């Protein structure tokens, strides 16, 4: 599960007031919910795009902090997707993921990657806060 934070000064519930409807618009009918860190996330067991096997997405609440978007995209093996003749669906899947994440976070793919790199660098610091 990946968690994404919003741009400075922005909040998830302001960017996406109706998370359930937005997720259904991008990925298909919601089949249930799943608990993650004390929050209920939406589950799509049969996504509209054949590249996806299952999607879990929603807001994770933290006391005293801004909510984060949590998403897990389970994708089918590329060979299976190609064998079934859904080559074009791969491009649509990438677009759907990127557009959804941009709408939710206000960050494009490059700024999300940069943020993840900074997090990895921060995690590499030793417990006393000094870089190795």
GROMACS .gro file of N, CA and C in nm:
model
  396
    1UNK      N    1   0.086  -0.117   0.000
    1UNK     CA    2   0.000   0.000   0.000
    1UNK      C    3   0.090   0.123   0.000
    2UNK      N    4   0.064   0.214  -0.091
    2UNK     CA    5   0.138   0.340  -0.095
    2UNK      C    6   0.049   0.451  -0.039
    3UNK      N    7   0.112   0.542   0.033
    3UNK     CA    8   0.041   0.658   0.086
    3UNK      C    9   0.097   0.783   0.020
    4UNK      N   10   0.006   0.872  -0.016
    4UNK     CA   11   0.044   0.996  -0.082
    4UNK      C   12  -0.006   1.114  -0.001
    5UNK      N   13   0.080   1.215   0.013
    5UNK     CA   14   0.036   1.335   0.084
    5UNK      C   15  -0.001   1.443  -0.018
    6UNK      N   16  -0.075   1.540   0.030
    6UNK     CA   17  -0.122   1.649  -0.055
    6UNK      C   18  -0.014   1.756  -0.065
    7UNK      N   19  -0.036   1.846  -0.159
    7UNK     CA   20   0.053   1.961  -0.167
    7UNK      C   21   0.034   2.045  -0.042
    8UNK      N   22   0.135   2.124  -0.011
    8UNK     CA   23   0.130   2.210   0.107
    8UNK      C   24   0.006   2.299   0.102
    9UNK      N   25  -0.065   2.303   0.214
    9UNK     CA   26  -0.182   2.388   0.225
    9UNK      C   27  -0.310   2.330   0.167
   10UNK      N   28  -0.302   2.209   0.113
   10UNK     CA   29  -0.420   2.147   0.054
   10UNK      C   30  -0.460   2.025   0.136
   11UNK      N   31  -0.589   1.992   0.129
   11UNK     CA   32  -0.642   1.880   0.205
   11UNK      C   33  -0.717   1.785   0.112
   12UNK      N   34  -0.707   1.657   0.140
   12UNK     CA   35  -0.767   1.555   0.055
   12UNK      C   36  -0.918   1.574   0.042
   13UNK      N   37  -0.986   1.601   0.153
   13UNK     CA   38  -1.132   1.614   0.146
   13UNK      C   39  -1.176   1.739   0.069
   14UNK      N   40  -1.086   1.837   0.053
   14UNK     CA   41  -1.117   1.953  -0.029
   14UNK      C   42  -1.094   1.921  -0.177
   15UNK      N   43  -0.992   1.843  -0.205
   15UNK     CA   44  -0.960   1.807  -0.343
   15UNK      C   45  -1.061   1.706  -0.397
   16UNK      N   46  -1.101   1.610  -0.313
   16UNK     CA   47  -1.198   1.508  -0.353
   16UNK      C   48  -1.305   1.499  -0.244
   17UNK      N   49  -1.411   1.578  -0.257
   17UNK     CA   50  -1.515   1.578  -0.154
   17UNK      C   51  -1.591   1.445  -0.146
   18UNK      N   52  -1.605   1.374  -0.258
   18UNK     CA   53  -1.676   1.245  -0.260
   18UNK      C   54  -1.581   1.138  -0.310
   19UNK      N   55  -1.503   1.082  -0.219
   19UNK     CA   56  -1.400   0.983  -0.255
   19UNK      C   57  -1.462   0.861  -0.324
   20UNK      N   58  -1.573   0.812  -0.270
   20UNK     CA   59  -1.636   0.692  -0.325
   20UNK      C   60  -1.673   0.712  -0.473
   21UNK      N   61  -1.740   0.822  -0.503
   21UNK     CA   62  -1.783   0.849  -0.640
   21UNK      C   63  -1.663   0.869  -0.733
   22UNK      N   64  -1.559   0.935  -0.684
   22UNK     CA   65  -1.441   0.959  -0.766
   22UNK      C   66  -1.370   0.828  -0.799
   23UNK      N   67  -1.356   0.741  -0.701
   23UNK     CA   68  -1.292   0.612  -0.724
   23UNK      C   69  -1.373   0.531  -0.827
   24UNK      N   70  -1.505   0.531  -0.813
   24UNK     CA   71  -1.590   0.457  -0.908
   24UNK      C   72  -1.578   0.515  -1.048
   25UNK      N   73  -1.567   0.647  -1.058
   25UNK     CA   74  -1.555   0.713  -1.187
   25UNK      C   75  -1.427   0.669  -1.260
   26UNK      N   76  -1.318   0.658  -1.186
   26UNK     CA   77  -1.190   0.622  -1.247
   26UNK      C   78  -1.173   0.472  -1.269
   27UNK      N   79  -1.223   0.390  -1.176
   27UNK     CA   80  -1.184   0.249  -1.177
   27UNK      C   81  -1.296   0.147  -1.185
   28UNK      N   82  -1.419   0.183  -1.153
   28UNK     CA   83  -1.528   0.087  -1.160
   28UNK      C   84  -1.603   0.076  -1.028
   29UNK      N   85  -1.697  -0.017  -1.025
   29UNK     CA   86  -1.785  -0.032  -0.909
   29UNK      C   87  -1.711  -0.082  -0.785
   30UNK      N   88  -1.742  -0.019  -0.674
   30UNK     CA   89  -1.683  -0.058  -0.546
   30UNK      C   90  -1.755  -0.181  -0.495
   31UNK      N   91  -1.678  -0.282  -0.454
   31UNK     CA   92  -1.737  -0.408  -0.409
   31UNK      C   93  -1.736  -0.423  -0.258
   32UNK      N   94  -1.668  -0.333  -0.187
   32UNK     CA   95  -1.665  -0.341  -0.042
   32UNK      C   96  -1.563  -0.246   0.016
   33UNK      N   97  -1.530  -0.268   0.143
   33UNK     CA   98  -1.428  -0.187   0.210
   33UNK      C   99  -1.328  -0.279   0.279
   34UNK      N  100  -1.214  -0.222   0.309
   34UNK     CA  101  -1.107  -0.295   0.377
   34UNK      C  102  -1.042  -0.200   0.477
   35UNK      N  103  -1.016  -0.247   0.596
   35UNK     CA  104  -0.956  -0.163   0.700
   35UNK      C  105  -0.805  -0.153   0.678
   36UNK      N  106  -0.754  -0.031   0.692
   36UNK     CA  107  -0.610  -0.005   0.680
   36UNK      C  108  -0.577   0.108   0.777
   37UNK      N  109  -0.494   0.079   0.875
   37UNK     CA  110  -0.452   0.178   0.974
   37UNK      C  111  -0.570   0.251   1.037
   38UNK      N  112  -0.676   0.179   1.066
   38UNK     CA  113  -0.792   0.236   1.132
   38UNK      C  114  -0.890   0.308   1.042
   39UNK      N  115  -0.866   0.310   0.913
   39UNK     CA  116  -0.957   0.376   0.818
   39UNK      C  117  -1.012   0.272   0.721
   40UNK      N  118  -1.135   0.293   0.678
   40UNK     CA  119  -1.195   0.204   0.578
   40UNK      C  120  -1.164   0.255   0.439
   41UNK      N  121  -1.100   0.170   0.359
   41UNK     CA  122  -1.068   0.204   0.220
   41UNK      C  123  -1.163   0.129   0.128
   42UNK      N  124  -1.186   0.184   0.010
   42UNK     CA  125  -1.275   0.122  -0.088
   42UNK      C  126  -1.201   0.016  -0.168
   43UNK      N  127  -1.271  -0.095  -0.196
   43UNK     CA  128  -1.213  -0.206  -0.271
   43UNK      C  129  -1.290  -0.224  -0.402
   44UNK      N  130  -1.217  -0.236  -0.512
   44UNK     CA  131  -1.275  -0.267  -0.641
   44UNK      C  132  -1.218  -0.403  -0.679
   45UNK      N  133  -1.300  -0.509  -0.667
   45UNK     CA  134  -1.255  -0.645  -0.697
   45UNK      C  135  -1.256  -0.676  -0.846
   46UNK      N  136  -1.335  -0.601  -0.923
   46UNK     CA  137  -1.344  -0.624  -1.067
   46UNK      C  138  -1.336  -0.490  -1.140
   47UNK      N  139  -1.215  -0.432  -1.146
   47UNK     CA  140  -1.199  -0.301  -1.209
   47UNK      C  141  -1.239  -0.301  -1.356
   48UNK      N  142  -1.282  -0.184  -1.406
   48UNK     CA  143  -1.322  -0.169  -1.546
   48UNK      C  144  -1.206  -0.200  -1.641
   49UNK      N  145  -1.085  -0.158  -1.607
   49UNK     CA  146  -0.970  -0.181  -1.694
   49UNK      C  147  -0.914  -0.321  -1.668
   50UNK      N  148  -0.899  -0.404  -1.773
   50UNK     CA  149  -0.852  -0.542  -1.756
   50UNK      C  150  -0.707  -0.555  -1.708
   51UNK      N  151  -0.632  -0.446  -1.708
   51UNK     CA  152  -0.495  -0.452  -1.657
   51UNK      C  153  -0.496  -0.470  -1.505
   52UNK      N  154  -0.595  -0.410  -1.440
   52UNK     CA  155  -0.604  -0.418  -1.295
   52UNK      C  156  -0.676  -0.545  -1.252
   53UNK      N  157  -0.620  -0.609  -1.151
   53UNK     CA  158  -0.686  -0.725  -1.092
   53UNK      C  159  -0.774  -0.682  -0.975
   54UNK      N  160  -0.722  -0.589  -0.898
   54UNK     CA  161  -0.791  -0.540  -0.778
   54UNK      C  162  -0.733  -0.404  -0.741
   55UNK      N  163  -0.817  -0.317  -0.687
   55UNK     CA  164  -0.772  -0.184  -0.645
   55UNK      C  165  -0.829  -0.156  -0.507
   56UNK      N  166  -0.744  -0.103  -0.419
   56UNK     CA  167  -0.787  -0.058  -0.287
   56UNK      C  168  -0.744   0.088  -0.277
   57UNK      N  169  -0.838   0.176  -0.242
   57UNK     CA  170  -0.805   0.319  -0.235
   57UNK      C  171  -0.897   0.390  -0.137
   58UNK      N  172  -0.843   0.498  -0.079
   58UNK     CA  173  -0.924   0.580   0.011
   58UNK      C  174  -0.837   0.669   0.097
   59UNK      N  175  -0.903   0.741   0.186
   59UNK     CA  176  -0.835   0.834   0.276
   59UNK      C  177  -0.798   0.765   0.406
   60UNK      N  178  -0.675   0.791   0.451
   60UNK     CA  179  -0.629   0.740   0.580
   60UNK      C  180  -0.617   0.860   0.672
   61UNK      N  181  -0.687   0.852   0.786
   61UNK     CA  182  -0.686   0.963   0.881
   61UNK      C  183  -0.580   0.942   0.988
   62UNK      N  184  -0.510   1.049   1.020
   62UNK     CA  185  -0.410   1.049   1.126
   62UNK      C  186  -0.446   1.161   1.222
   63UNK      N  187  -0.447   1.132   1.352
   63UNK     CA  188  -0.481   1.237   1.446
   63UNK      C  189  -0.371   1.342   1.448
   64UNK      N  190  -0.412   1.466   1.438
   64UNK     CA  191  -0.317   1.576   1.443
   64UNK      C  192  -0.242   1.600   1.313
   65UNK      N  193  -0.272   1.521   1.210
   65UNK     CA  194  -0.205   1.539   1.080
   65UNK      C  195  -0.311   1.540   0.971
   66UNK      N  196  -0.268   1.584   0.851
   66UNK     CA  197  -0.358   1.580   0.736
   66UNK      C  198  -0.380   1.435   0.693
   67UNK      N  199  -0.500   1.409   0.638
   67UNK     CA  200  -0.528   1.278   0.581
   67UNK      C  201  -0.432   1.253   0.465
   68UNK      N  202  -0.405   1.125   0.441
   68UNK     CA  203  -0.326   1.086   0.325
   68UNK      C  204  -0.410   0.995   0.237
   69UNK      N  205  -0.376   0.990   0.110
   69UNK     CA  206  -0.441   0.899   0.017
   69UNK      C  207  -0.363   0.768   0.020
   70UNK      N  208  -0.433   0.659   0.045
   70UNK     CA  209  -0.370   0.527   0.041
   70UNK      C  210  -0.426   0.453  -0.081
   71UNK      N  211  -0.335   0.393  -0.160
   71UNK     CA  212  -0.377   0.324  -0.281
   71UNK      C  213  -0.291   0.200  -0.301
   72UNK      N  214  -0.357   0.094  -0.345
   72UNK     CA  215  -0.284  -0.026  -0.385
   72UNK      C  216  -0.346  -0.075  -0.516
   73UNK      N  217  -0.264  -0.074  -0.621
   73UNK     CA  218  -0.307  -0.122  -0.751
   73UNK      C  219  -0.247  -0.261  -0.773
   74UNK      N  220  -0.331  -0.363  -0.777
   74UNK     CA  221  -0.284  -0.498  -0.809
   74UNK      C  222  -0.308  -0.518  -0.957
   75UNK      N  223  -0.199  -0.541  -1.030
   75UNK     CA  224  -0.211  -0.555  -1.175
   75UNK      C  225  -0.189  -0.700  -1.217
   76UNK      N  226  -0.255  -0.736  -1.326
   76UNK     CA  227  -0.240  -0.871  -1.380
   76UNK      C  228  -0.106  -0.879  -1.454
   77UNK      N  229  -0.050  -0.999  -1.469
   77UNK     CA  230   0.075  -1.013  -1.543
   77UNK      C  231   0.059  -0.961  -1.686
   78UNK      N  232   0.161  -0.889  -1.732
   78UNK     CA  233   0.156  -0.828  -1.866
   78UNK      C  234   0.132  -0.933  -1.974
   79UNK      N  235   0.191  -1.049  -1.961
   79UNK     CA  236   0.174  -1.154  -2.062
   79UNK      C  237   0.028  -1.194  -2.074
   80UNK      N  238  -0.044  -1.202  -1.963
   80UNK     CA  239  -0.186  -1.238  -1.966
   80UNK      C  240  -0.268  -1.129  -2.035
   81UNK      N  241  -0.238  -1.005  -2.004
   81UNK     CA  242  -0.311  -0.892  -2.062
   81UNK      C  243  -0.290  -0.890  -2.213
   82UNK      N  244  -0.166  -0.911  -2.258
   82UNK     CA  245  -0.134  -0.911  -2.401
   82UNK      C  246  -0.200  -1.030  -2.470
   83UNK      N  247  -0.193  -1.146  -2.406
   83UNK     CA  248  -0.252  -1.268  -2.465
   83UNK      C  249  -0.403  -1.253  -2.487
   84UNK      N  250  -0.467  -1.176  -2.401
   84UNK     CA  251  -0.611  -1.155  -2.413
   84UNK      C  252  -0.644  -1.041  -2.510
   85UNK      N  253  -0.541  -0.979  -2.569
   85UNK     CA  254  -0.563  -0.873  -2.666
   85UNK      C  255  -0.594  -0.737  -2.607
   86UNK      N  256  -0.555  -0.712  -2.483
   86UNK     CA  257  -0.585  -0.585  -2.417
   86UNK      C  258  -0.462  -0.493  -2.411
   87UNK      N  259  -0.383  -0.490  -2.517
   87UNK     CA  260  -0.260  -0.409  -2.518
   87UNK      C  261  -0.291  -0.261  -2.494
   88UNK      N  262  -0.396  -0.210  -2.557
   88UNK     CA  263  -0.431  -0.068  -2.541
   88UNK      C  264  -0.473  -0.035  -2.399
   89UNK      N  265  -0.522  -0.136  -2.326
   89UNK     CA  266  -0.568  -0.113  -2.189
   89UNK      C  267  -0.454  -0.072  -2.097
   90UNK      N  268  -0.332  -0.113  -2.129
   90UNK     CA  269  -0.218  -0.079  -2.044
   90UNK      C  270  -0.196   0.072  -2.041
   91UNK      N  271  -0.204   0.136  -2.157
   91UNK     CA  272  -0.187   0.281  -2.164
   91UNK      C  273  -0.300   0.351  -2.088
   92UNK      N  274  -0.423   0.300  -2.104
   92UNK     CA  275  -0.536   0.358  -2.033
   92UNK      C  276  -0.520   0.342  -1.881
   93UNK      N  277  -0.464   0.229  -1.838
   93UNK     CA  278  -0.444   0.204  -1.694
   93UNK      C  279  -0.346   0.304  -1.635
   94UNK      N  280  -0.237   0.329  -1.705
   94UNK     CA  281  -0.137   0.425  -1.658
   94UNK      C  282  -0.199   0.565  -1.651
   95UNK      N  283  -0.277   0.601  -1.753
   95UNK     CA  284  -0.342   0.732  -1.753
   95UNK      C  285  -0.440   0.744  -1.637
   96UNK      N  286  -0.521   0.641  -1.615
   96UNK     CA  287  -0.619   0.645  -1.507
   96UNK      C  288  -0.551   0.662  -1.372
   97UNK      N  289  -0.443   0.586  -1.349
   97UNK     CA  290  -0.370   0.598  -1.221
   97UNK      C  291  -0.316   0.738  -1.204
   98UNK      N  292  -0.246   0.789  -1.306
   98UNK     CA  293  -0.184   0.921  -1.295
   98UNK      C  294  -0.287   1.032  -1.281
   99UNK      N  295  -0.397   1.025  -1.355
   99UNK     CA  296  -0.500   1.129  -1.345
   99UNK      C  297  -0.567   1.127  -1.208
  100UNK      N  298  -0.595   1.006  -1.156
  100UNK     CA  299  -0.656   0.995  -1.024
  100UNK      C  300  -0.562   1.052  -0.917
  101UNK      N  301  -0.435   1.014  -0.921
  101UNK     CA  302  -0.339   1.062  -0.821
  101UNK      C  303  -0.317   1.212  -0.832
  102UNK      N  304  -0.317   1.266  -0.953
  102UNK     CA  305  -0.303   1.410  -0.972
  102UNK      C  306  -0.424   1.484  -0.914
  103UNK      N  307  -0.545   1.433  -0.943
  103UNK     CA  308  -0.666   1.497  -0.889
  103UNK      C  309  -0.667   1.493  -0.736
  104UNK      N  310  -0.628   1.379  -0.680
  104UNK     CA  311  -0.633   1.362  -0.535
  104UNK      C  312  -0.525   1.440  -0.462
  105UNK      N  313  -0.404   1.441  -0.516
  105UNK     CA  314  -0.291   1.500  -0.443
  105UNK      C  315  -0.249   1.637  -0.494
  106UNK      N  316  -0.285   1.670  -0.616
  106UNK     CA  317  -0.239   1.795  -0.676
  106UNK      C  318  -0.094   1.786  -0.719
  107UNK      N  319  -0.040   1.665  -0.718
  107UNK     CA  320   0.101   1.646  -0.756
  107UNK      C  321   0.108   1.558  -0.879
  108UNK      N  322   0.191   1.599  -0.974
  108UNK     CA  323   0.208   1.516  -1.093
  108UNK      C  324   0.305   1.402  -1.063
  109UNK      N  325   0.323   1.314  -1.162
  109UNK     CA  326   0.405   1.194  -1.141
  109UNK      C  327   0.548   1.230  -1.098
  110UNK      N  328   0.605   1.334  -1.158
  110UNK     CA  329   0.743   1.372  -1.123
  110UNK      C  330   0.752   1.417  -0.978
  111UNK      N  331   0.661   1.501  -0.932
  111UNK     CA  332   0.669   1.549  -0.793
  111UNK      C  333   0.638   1.435  -0.694
  112UNK      N  334   0.553   1.340  -0.734
  112UNK     CA  335   0.529   1.224  -0.646
  112UNK      C  336   0.655   1.139  -0.634
  113UNK      N  337   0.725   1.119  -0.746
  113UNK     CA  338   0.852   1.043  -0.742
  113UNK      C  339   0.955   1.114  -0.655
  114UNK      N  340   0.967   1.245  -0.673
  114UNK     CA  341   1.062   1.323  -0.594
  114UNK      C  342   1.031   1.312  -0.445
  115UNK      N  343   0.903   1.317  -0.410
  115UNK     CA  344   0.861   1.306  -0.271
  115UNK      C  345   0.898   1.168  -0.215
  116UNK      N  346   0.877   1.064  -0.295
  116UNK     CA  347   0.912   0.928  -0.250
  116UNK      C  348   1.063   0.915  -0.231
  117UNK      N  349   1.141   0.977  -0.320
  117UNK     CA  350   1.287   0.973  -0.306
  117UNK      C  351   1.329   1.039  -0.175
  118UNK      N  352   1.269   1.155  -0.143
  118UNK     CA  353   1.303   1.224  -0.018
  118UNK      C  354   1.267   1.137   0.102
  119UNK      N  355   1.154   1.067   0.095
  119UNK     CA  356   1.113   0.980   0.205
  119UNK      C  357   1.213   0.866   0.224
  120UNK      N  358   1.258   0.808   0.115
  120UNK     CA  359   1.357   0.699   0.123
  120UNK      C  360   1.487   0.753   0.182
  121UNK      N  361   1.527   0.872   0.140
  121UNK     CA  362   1.649   0.932   0.195
  121UNK      C  363   1.632   0.958   0.344
  122UNK      N  364   1.515   1.008   0.386
  122UNK     CA  365   1.490   1.033   0.527
  122UNK      C  366   1.493   0.904   0.607
  123UNK      N  367   1.438   0.797   0.550
  123UNK     CA  368   1.436   0.666   0.619
  123UNK      C  369   1.577   0.607   0.631
  124UNK      N  370   1.669   0.651   0.545
  124UNK     CA  371   1.804   0.597   0.548
  124UNK      C  372   1.888   0.657   0.660
  125UNK      N  373   1.838   0.764   0.721
  125UNK     CA  374   1.911   0.826   0.832
  125UNK      C  375   1.911   0.733   0.953
  126UNK      N  376   2.015   0.740   1.031
  126UNK     CA  377   2.024   0.658   1.151
  126UNK      C  378   1.929   0.712   1.256
  127UNK      N  379   1.899   0.635   1.360
  127UNK     CA  380   1.803   0.678   1.462
  127UNK      C  381   1.837   0.810   1.531
  128UNK      N  382   1.964   0.845   1.539
  128UNK     CA  383   1.998   0.970   1.605
  128UNK      C  384   1.988   1.091   1.512
  129UNK      N  385   1.938   1.067   1.386
  129UNK     CA  386   1.916   1.176   1.294
  129UNK      C  387   2.035   1.216   1.211
  130UNK      N  388   2.145   1.143   1.221
  130UNK     CA  389   2.265   1.176   1.144
  130UNK      C  390   2.271   1.084   1.024
  131UNK      N  391   2.294   1.142   0.907
  131UNK     CA  392   2.304   1.061   0.785
  131UNK      C  393   2.429   0.976   0.789
  132UNK      N  394   2.418   0.859   0.727
  132UNK     CA  395   2.533   0.770   0.722
  132UNK      C  396   2.624   0.807   0.608
   0.00000   0.00000   0.00000
